[in-house]
Amino acid sequence: MSDDEAGNSSPVRARSESPAGTAEQQREKAGRKRPRVADPDEDDDMGDDTANGSGAGNGKGRADDEDGEGDDDEEEEDDEEDDEEDDEEGGDGGKRKAKKRKRRPKKFRFLDVEAEVDDEDDEDEEADDFADVAEFIEEAPEEASGRDDVAHRRLDRSRGEAQMESVEETVARLKQRYGRGQAAKYDPDSDQVPQRLLMPGNGDPNLFQVRVKAGEEQNLITKIFRKVFSNQNSANPFEIYSAFYRNSLPGMLFVEARGAAPVLAVLTGLVGVFLSTPPKLVPIEEMAPLLKIKKKDENIQPGMWVRMKRGKYAGDLAQVIDVDQITNGVAGLKFIPRIDLTPREKRSRDKGSNGKALGGNVRPPSRLFAYEDVRKIYGRGAIRQTATSTYVWDGDEYVDGFCLKDLKLNLISAEGVKPTLEEVSRFTGDEGETSRIDLSAIADANRDIGASGLFPGDKVEVYEGEQSGLYGPVVTVTIDVIAIKAMNGDVRGQIIEVPSRSVRKRFELGEHVKVLNGPNRDASGMVVDVKGDVVTLMSDQGEQEIKAFSKDVRKAADIAGGSQAKGAFDLHDMVMLDSATAAVVIKVEGAMLRIMDQNGAVRVVTPHEVTARRDNKNFAVAQDSNGNDMKVGDAMKEVGGENRSGEVLNIFRSIFVFLFSREILDNFGVFVARAQLLISVTPKAAANDLSKLNPMLQSQLPYGGASLMAPPTTMPNKNRLINTPVVIVKGTQKGLMGIIKDVQGEKARVEMASNNKVLTIDLTSLKRKDTRTGTTYPLDSAAAGSFGAPRPGGGNYDINPYGQMAPPNGGATPAPNYGGRTPGGAARFGQTPNPYAAGAGGFGGGKTPNPYAAGAGGRTPAPGWGAGGGKTPGWAGAGGKTPAPGAGGYGGGGGKTPAPNYGGDGGRTPAWAGAGGGGGKTPNPYALGSGSGAGGRTPAPGGSMYQDPGTSRYGNGGLSAPTPYTAPPTQAAVAAQTPATTQYSAPTPYGAPTPYAAPTPYSAPTPGVGLTAPTPGAGAGPSHNGAPTPYGAPTPYNAPSTSNQPAAPQASDLPWDWALDFRNVRVEVGPSTKAGTRNPLHFQRGALDRQIFGYADIAEGESPHCILLSDPTVTADIPAEYLRPVQPTAPGQAIIVINGPDGIKGQQRTTEYLNEDQWMMVPDQSVGEVVPMIVGGGDLCRIWQS
Amino acid sequence: MFFLRELTHTILLHPSYFGAQLEDYLRQKLYEDVEGTCSGKHGYIISVIHISSIGEGKLLPGTGQARFKTNYTAVVMKPFKGEVVDGRVVNVNKMGFFAMVGPLQVFVSSHLVHADMKFDPNASPQCYRSNDELIQKDTKVRIQIVGCRVEANDIFAIGTIKKDFLGQMREE
């Protein structure tokens, strides 16, 4: 093929004689000669195309119109092309030709064609072929004078005309020579032939693909055009033939040229062209398809669904009802109208105010036409009724509520219309009433199952056509035809090919299926009904039915995981709404989760609104109303309320239990209950309860069932920091105070005191703030609360595994102090590596032999013993539940003390400690034969008992049970024999309200006994044993701890304005104790510091009127914040309790005995008090004038 | 359908049980462990009828527990598609009703109930009613199972009464 053809077929002819500015212009000028031009935009922009059609005339139209002139056209074309060819050959032909054309006089226009050709040829190599004609032409305009000349000319012309034939022959020859003949034969009526004939070949310019910025294609093309045209007359024009882009290929330009160099040349300097990727050569066979126009096959048929493209109804579904005028490009549609029921006046008013309707952008909701409604708004006159339920309003016809309207085809789209079940149902029935769904309509809409939805193995049935009724599994799938293996009919067993349009998937009742598409995507369930194309399934997830098109459903594995991981959350997963609110997923609705929180509230959230909770299903336990543990998966029942029962899904904080029951319809069967309001439906705990099966343990039951105690659950007090007042010591919030609301790892959520916001702050940036004193402590537990600074010690007990439970107080108590007095006690216990021996033994030793202790224990409320017990490893908890172990172990103690009472103590009392330790210390001859030894021997049996590593903790019970501790040797007398032990290790709680209820404890023969009780050694006792100390226990027992730490904690416990509550007491002046006071630290700059005053009345404000004891003439009104109580210093002083629980505070007594800063008072006989009161010195104040 | 099946179960026994009554414990534990459970593979284990071997205990290092592999024969119930079963209705709602067939829960969708049986939400208790039949809570029904969903430790079935001789069973 010649060069010319390629140039001719391109929309841009860089070197053509028609320098058009754009493709359109160019086409207009040159288009009539180029029926083969393919408009790159043609398939995408039809409107454009038609515009072109009139202006430039596409090949087809023109050919139709000018059929008769076909030959002429051909010739014209040929000539033109010859010109071009010549241009090519001549190199500068273009320029020349342009000039010549301009010169050409109009009157010769008729001859132009020939003349031009001749002219061109004349000047070219083949000039000889046209020599005669050329001569004629050249002569014609120039010689116009004289009749001869005219005659000659006429003659010549007639000759020339005679020679036309030969010219045509010449042309034909040229055509043949240059292969342009085929082009001349182009028949616009035929699609096939020219396509084939016009295929580019090797000799044609190449097409280069250039990457450009998407969206900039058109601009770039325009720029290229301009560039080319502006340069085409310059010295070095761009040697490209065409450039185009396709809307269907964003980010690409195509440039036709003979090599990459011209392409690069023309593209250089254009913004938006990615020259980093060099222009890519388009293979020849791909060139034509690039320019191919895909004909849209809009096959509109009545009944089919379409969507509207523009306007108010954009995106709305419509049904084709009428195609009579399809040739006019109009189809009759039926759709649900969107009638604006906003009053017209309002709209016009809006319009008046701003010139545009306010709600212009708001499109009215889609609803069926209702005569009454429209009439109300627009008036009766606006509507015309033509027939029953047929109205005409605003030029449109409404039938049965639907709007019937003829719309142009370009306003509707028939491709990719996938009506949903809901949309279709609105067409066929009232909203929500799915029962009236016209199945065939839906089937029509969704009939196109397509090959994509089918896989080999799927069971399908043929529902239309010859093979209707046939069913079987799919064997192969091609685009339009599938092969199925027939399972019924005459062709049973054979493989039949059927069109994929006429099959649908077949499902059996009861089949387990999964929904692949649609609103219920990913739902799975069992088929309960199949009607045509609609499959109804019973969802696995919740008790609900789901309808889906059969094409959207696939068979699922029979064995469903039940919980396919769908994204982050699955059904019945526990999620956290915030740190304090848990919820359970009750339904997964596509991307949304429907959840029920711990309060029973249901809401729908997106997955990112919640956080996953660590899976604790294996650990979460809670106690039901019977105190039995429940776990996830247990069947539980409500004891009250609705008596619902269900299976435990999850437990939150051991309080909120999420349950699930298939029987409950609300909330997909999920409900929340408090653990305390549940009871187990099937008591099955026994199966795994070792204690119930173990004969040894059971045999122990008579002793109180201690052995049934569940092993103590370790309670790592993760949340101990919660509600701690803190101050921030680092960062931008430094200095602000707040309260810890939650601890998450190394961070705490702190509610700021200042602005009521909750911030998340590193624990390392926080310090505990004592709100009273304003002093700060490190956040760690060592400094917990009022215990003040960490205390030293405890080192030698570190081997005790339970030592970790022991607050430092344990160590704080100087062990040697007590150990020295307790023969063998502290020291030994301290050393023993056996946790039980250490903790329990030590304790028990202190308690057991002492009848007083026992007695006291009997009445002592738990807190007292709690001190010991609380710390006693493991058994604390155990004891808490069962009183009796103590009884069994203690033997004597138990014997005397009513078990229940003891049980109370036992709550904290280390049951086994009692057993072992008690036995050990009791100088009880029965004690395992250990004989009489005092506490000194105690550990031995205890130790041996507990040191047996092979024995479980439960086992000990068994072992200890048989020991003859039941003998009641522990009596006061006995205890008296071991004064030391009892004296210092008795754990009698100081804070206990009635610790002295034991019969005449105080009158015990040995002072030791007496001391025991009041001794804060109770606290000390445990601590000196190194056993877990009481201080960690949340008991009033905290008080005694202060005794070890006289000043600081005392001060912190005592309100700064204590003095205002009392009269006639002695006070000492010192620095202010009021946190954040505005007064100076020292009253009168310390002039009166350390002086002792008394006061009887309180002056103005908060200033007691103080009188100096040493010099009564000196008086001063000293603000209460500077006053500290004067503590008793010796027995026999009259005191008043200024701090402590109600009932104790305000009591006046006389001191009798001091032990470790704990004062025992003389019992007040007047009120019948038999048990002396014991109060820490810090809580006492001497009375001024008694 | 009921089957007799040879099954095995592994029991872990705490050392505190080691003693003369060890076998008793094992038996007891086996009964407690397996009876009334359901496995997707075998179905519901109704009852252990014979323990063929209690196995040798093997001490596990670390815990001191002993592991016994016990072989036993049990009556198991596994539902099958097409099987006709008798059950008792436990719950009725507009979507259908649930019936318990022994341990198995069967759901009968309202689609799988005779067309002339209508759900009556106003009745107390709610029921399905036709001219001559009434299905409410505690009604005995005969159901044909049309499908089973088998999970790891649960089986759930869907049934139909939309066939001859199915539906309410009258006590004669």
Coordinates of N, CA and C in Angstrom, one line a residue, chain A residues 1061-1162:
Chain A
D1061 N -13.4 19.3 116.1 CA -14.5 18.4 116.6 C -14.3 18.1 118.1
F1062 N -13.3 18.6 118.7 CA -13.1 18.3 120.1 C -12.9 19.5 120.9
R1063 N -13.0 19.3 122.2 CA -12.7 20.4 123.2 C -11.9 19.8 124.3
N1064 N -11.2 20.6 125.0 CA -10.5 20.2 126.2 C -9.5 19.1 125.9
V1065 N -8.8 19.3 124.8 CA -7.8 18.4 124.5 C -6.4 19.1 124.4
R1066 N -5.4 18.3 124.5 CA -4.1 18.9 124.4 C -3.6 18.8 122.9
V1067 N -3.1 20.0 122.5 CA -2.6 20.0 121.1 C -1.2 20.5 121.1
E1068 N -0.6 20.1 120.1 CA 0.8 20.6 119.8 C 0.8 21.4 118.5
V1069 N 1.5 22.4 118.5 CA 1.6 23.3 117.3 C 2.7 22.8 116.4
G1070 N 2.3 22.8 115.2 CA 3.3 22.3 114.2 C 2.9 22.9 112.8
P1071 N 3.6 22.4 111.9 CA 3.3 22.9 110.5 C 1.9 22.5 110.1
S1072 N 1.4 23.2 109.2 CA 0.0 23.0 108.8 C -0.1 21.6 108.2
T1073 N -1.2 21.0 108.5 CA -1.5 19.7 107.9 C -2.6 19.8 106.8
K1074 N -3.0 21.0 106.6 CA -4.1 21.1 105.6 C -3.4 21.2 104.2
A1075 N -3.9 20.3 103.4 CA -3.4 20.2 102.0 C -3.8 21.4 101.3
G1076 N -2.9 22.0 100.6 CA -3.2 23.2 99.8 C -3.6 24.4 100.5
T1077 N -3.2 24.5 101.8 CA -3.6 25.6 102.5 C -3.0 26.9 102.0
R1078 N -3.7 28.0 102.3 CA -3.2 29.2 101.8 C -2.4 29.9 102.9
N1079 N -2.5 29.4 104.1 CA -1.8 30.0 105.2 C -0.4 29.5 105.1
P1080 N 0.4 30.3 105.9 CA 1.8 29.8 105.9 C 2.0 28.5 106.5
L1081 N 3.1 27.9 106.2 CA 3.3 26.5 106.7 C 3.3 26.5 108.3
H1082 N 3.9 27.4 108.8 CA 4.1 27.4 110.3 C 3.3 28.6 110.8
F1083 N 2.6 28.3 111.9 CA 1.9 29.4 112.6 C 2.8 30.3 113.2
Q1084 N 2.6 31.5 113.0 CA 3.5 32.6 113.5 C 5.0 32.2 113.3
R1085 N 5.2 31.8 112.1 CA 6.6 31.5 111.7 C 7.2 30.5 112.6
G1086 N 6.5 29.7 113.2 CA 7.0 28.6 114.0 C 7.4 29.0 115.4
A1087 N 6.9 30.2 115.8 CA 7.2 30.6 117.2 C 6.7 29.7 118.2
L1088 N 5.5 29.2 117.9 CA 4.9 28.3 119.0 C 5.0 26.8 118.6
D1089 N 5.8 26.5 117.6 CA 5.9 25.1 117.3 C 6.4 24.3 118.4
R1090 N 5.9 23.1 118.5 CA 6.2 22.1 119.4 C 5.8 22.5 120.8
Q1091 N 5.1 23.5 121.0 CA 4.6 23.9 122.3 C 3.3 23.1 122.5
I1092 N 3.0 22.8 123.7 CA 1.8 22.0 124.0 C 0.7 23.0 124.5
F1093 N -0.4 23.0 123.9 CA -1.5 23.8 124.3 C -2.7 23.0 124.7
G1094 N -3.6 23.6 125.3 CA -4.9 23.0 125.5 C -5.9 24.1 125.1
Y1095 N -7.1 23.6 124.8 CA -8.1 24.5 124.4 C -9.5 24.0 124.9
A1096 N -10.3 24.9 125.2 CA -11.6 24.6 125.7 C -12.7 25.1 124.8
D1097 N -12.3 26.1 124.0 CA -13.4 26.6 123.1 C -12.7 27.0 121.8
I1098 N -13.6 27.3 120.9 CA -13.1 27.6 119.6 C -13.5 29.0 119.2
A1099 N -12.5 29.7 118.9 CA -12.8 31.1 118.5 C -13.4 31.2 117.1
E1100 N -13.3 32.4 116.7 CA -13.9 32.6 115.3 C -13.3 31.7 114.3
G1101 N -14.1 31.4 113.4 CA -13.5 30.6 112.3 C -13.1 29.2 112.7
E1102 N -11.9 28.9 112.4 CA -11.5 27.5 112.7 C -10.3 27.5 113.6
S1103 N -10.3 28.5 114.5 CA -9.2 28.6 115.3 C -9.5 28.3 116.8
P1104 N -9.2 27.2 117.3 CA -9.4 27.0 118.7 C -8.6 28.0 119.6
H1105 N -9.2 28.3 120.7 CA -8.6 29.3 121.5 C -7.7 28.5 122.5
C1106 N -6.4 28.6 122.2 CA -5.4 27.7 122.8 C -4.7 28.4 124.0
I1107 N -4.5 27.6 125.0 CA -3.8 28.1 126.2 C -2.5 27.3 126.4
L1108 N -1.5 27.9 126.5 CA -0.2 27.2 126.6 C -0.2 26.5 128.0
L1109 N 0.1 25.2 127.9 CA 0.1 24.5 129.2 C 1.1 24.9 130.1
S1110 N 2.3 25.2 129.6 CA 3.4 25.5 130.5 C 3.2 26.9 131.1
D1111 N 2.5 27.7 130.3 CA 2.3 29.1 130.8 C 0.9 29.5 130.4
P1112 N 0.0 29.3 131.3 CA -1.4 29.5 130.9 C -1.7 31.0 130.5
T1113 N -0.7 31.8 130.8 CA -1.0 33.2 130.4 C -0.9 33.4 128.9
V1114 N -0.2 32.5 128.3 CA 0.0 32.6 126.9 C -1.2 32.0 126.2
T1115 N -1.9 32.8 125.4 CA -3.0 32.2 124.7 C -2.9 32.6 123.2
A1116 N -3.5 31.8 122.4 CA -3.4 32.2 121.0 C -4.6 31.5 120.3
D1117 N -5.1 32.1 119.3 CA -6.1 31.5 118.5 C -5.4 30.8 117.3
I1118 N -5.2 29.6 117.5 CA -4.4 28.9 116.4 C -5.3 28.2 115.5
P1119 N -5.2 28.4 114.2 CA -6.0 27.7 113.3 C -5.8 26.2 113.4
A1120 N -6.9 25.5 113.2 CA -6.9 24.0 113.5 C -5.8 23.3 112.7
E1121 N -5.5 23.9 111.5 CA -4.6 23.1 110.7 C -3.2 23.0 111.3
Y1122 N -2.9 23.9 112.2 CA -1.6 23.8 112.8 C -1.6 22.9 114.1
L1123 N -2.7 22.4 114.4 CA -2.8 21.6 115.7 C -2.7 20.1 115.5
R1124 N -1.8 19.5 116.3 CA -1.8 18.1 116.2 C -2.1 17.6 117.6
P1125 N -2.6 16.4 117.6 CA -3.0 15.9 118.9 C -1.7 15.5 119.7
V1126 N -1.9 15.7 121.0 CA -0.8 15.2 121.9 C -1.1 13.8 122.3
Q1127 N -0.2 12.9 121.9 CA -0.5 11.5 122.1 C -0.1 11.1 123.5
P1128 N -0.7 10.1 124.0 CA -0.4 9.7 125.3 C 1.0 9.1 125.4
T1129 N 1.7 9.4 126.4 CA 3.1 8.9 126.5 C 3.3 7.9 127.6
A1130 N 2.3 7.7 128.5 CA 2.5 6.7 129.5 C 1.1 6.1 129.9
P1131 N 1.2 5.0 130.5 CA -0.1 4.4 131.0 C -0.8 5.4 132.0
G1132 N -2.0 5.3 132.1 CA -2.8 6.0 133.1 C -3.2 7.4 132.7
Q1133 N -2.9 7.7 131.4 CA -3.3 9.1 131.0 C -4.7 9.0 130.4
A1134 N -5.4 10.1 130.6 CA -6.7 10.2 130.1 C -6.7 10.6 128.7
I1135 N -7.3 9.9 127.8 CA -7.3 10.2 126.4 C -8.7 10.2 125.8
I1136 N -8.7 10.7 124.7 CA -10.0 10.6 123.9 C -9.6 10.1 122.5
V1137 N -10.4 9.3 122.0 CA -10.1 8.8 120.6 C -10.6 9.8 119.6
I1138 N -9.7 10.3 118.8 CA -10.1 11.3 117.9 C -10.2 10.8 116.5
N1139 N -9.9 9.6 116.3 CA -10.0 9.1 114.9 C -10.4 7.7 114.9
G1140 N -11.2 7.2 114.1 CA -11.5 5.8 114.0 C -13.0 5.7 113.7
P1141 N -13.4 4.5 113.7 CA -14.8 4.3 113.3 C -15.8 4.9 114.3
D1142 N -16.9 5.1 113.8 CA -18.0 5.6 114.7 C -18.1 4.6 115.9
G1143 N -18.4 5.1 117.0 CA -18.5 4.2 118.1 C -17.2 4.2 118.9
I1144 N -16.2 4.4 118.2 CA -14.9 4.4 118.9 C -14.4 5.9 119.1
K1145 N -14.6 6.6 118.0 CA -14.2 8.0 118.0 C -15.0 8.7 119.1
G1146 N -14.3 9.5 119.8 CA -15.0 10.2 120.9 C -15.0 9.5 122.2
Q1147 N -14.6 8.3 122.2 CA -14.6 7.5 123.5 C -13.4 8.1 124.4
Q1148 N -13.7 8.1 125.6 CA -12.7 8.6 126.6 C -12.3 7.4 127.4
R1149 N -11.0 7.2 127.5 CA -10.5 6.1 128.3 C -9.2 6.5 129.0
T1150 N -8.7 5.5 129.6 CA -7.4 5.8 130.3 C -6.4 4.7 129.7
T1151 N -5.3 5.2 129.4 CA -4.3 4.3 128.8 C -3.8 3.3 129.8
E1152 N -3.6 2.1 129.4 CA -3.1 1.1 130.3 C -1.8 0.5 129.8
Y1153 N -1.7 0.2 128.6 CA -0.5 -0.5 128.1 C -0.2 -0.1 126.7
L1154 N 1.0 0.0 126.5 CA 1.5 0.4 125.1 C 2.2 -0.7 124.5
N1155 N 1.8 -1.0 123.4 CA 2.6 -2.0 122.6 C 2.7 -1.6 121.2
E1156 N 3.9 -1.3 120.8 CA 4.1 -0.9 119.4 C 3.1 0.2 118.9
D1157 N 3.0 1.1 119.7 CA 2.2 2.3 119.4 C 0.7 2.0 119.4
Q1158 N 0.4 0.8 119.9 CA -1.0 0.6 120.1 C -1.3 0.6 121.6
W1159 N -2.3 1.4 121.9 CA -2.6 1.5 123.4 C -3.8 0.7 123.7
M1160 N -3.6 0.0 124.8 CA -4.7 -0.7 125.3 C -5.3 0.1 126.5
M1161 N -6.6 0.2 126.5 CA -7.2 1.1 127.5 C -7.7 0.3 128.6
V1162 N -7.9 1.0 129.7 CA -8.6 0.4 130.8 C -10.1 0.2 130.4

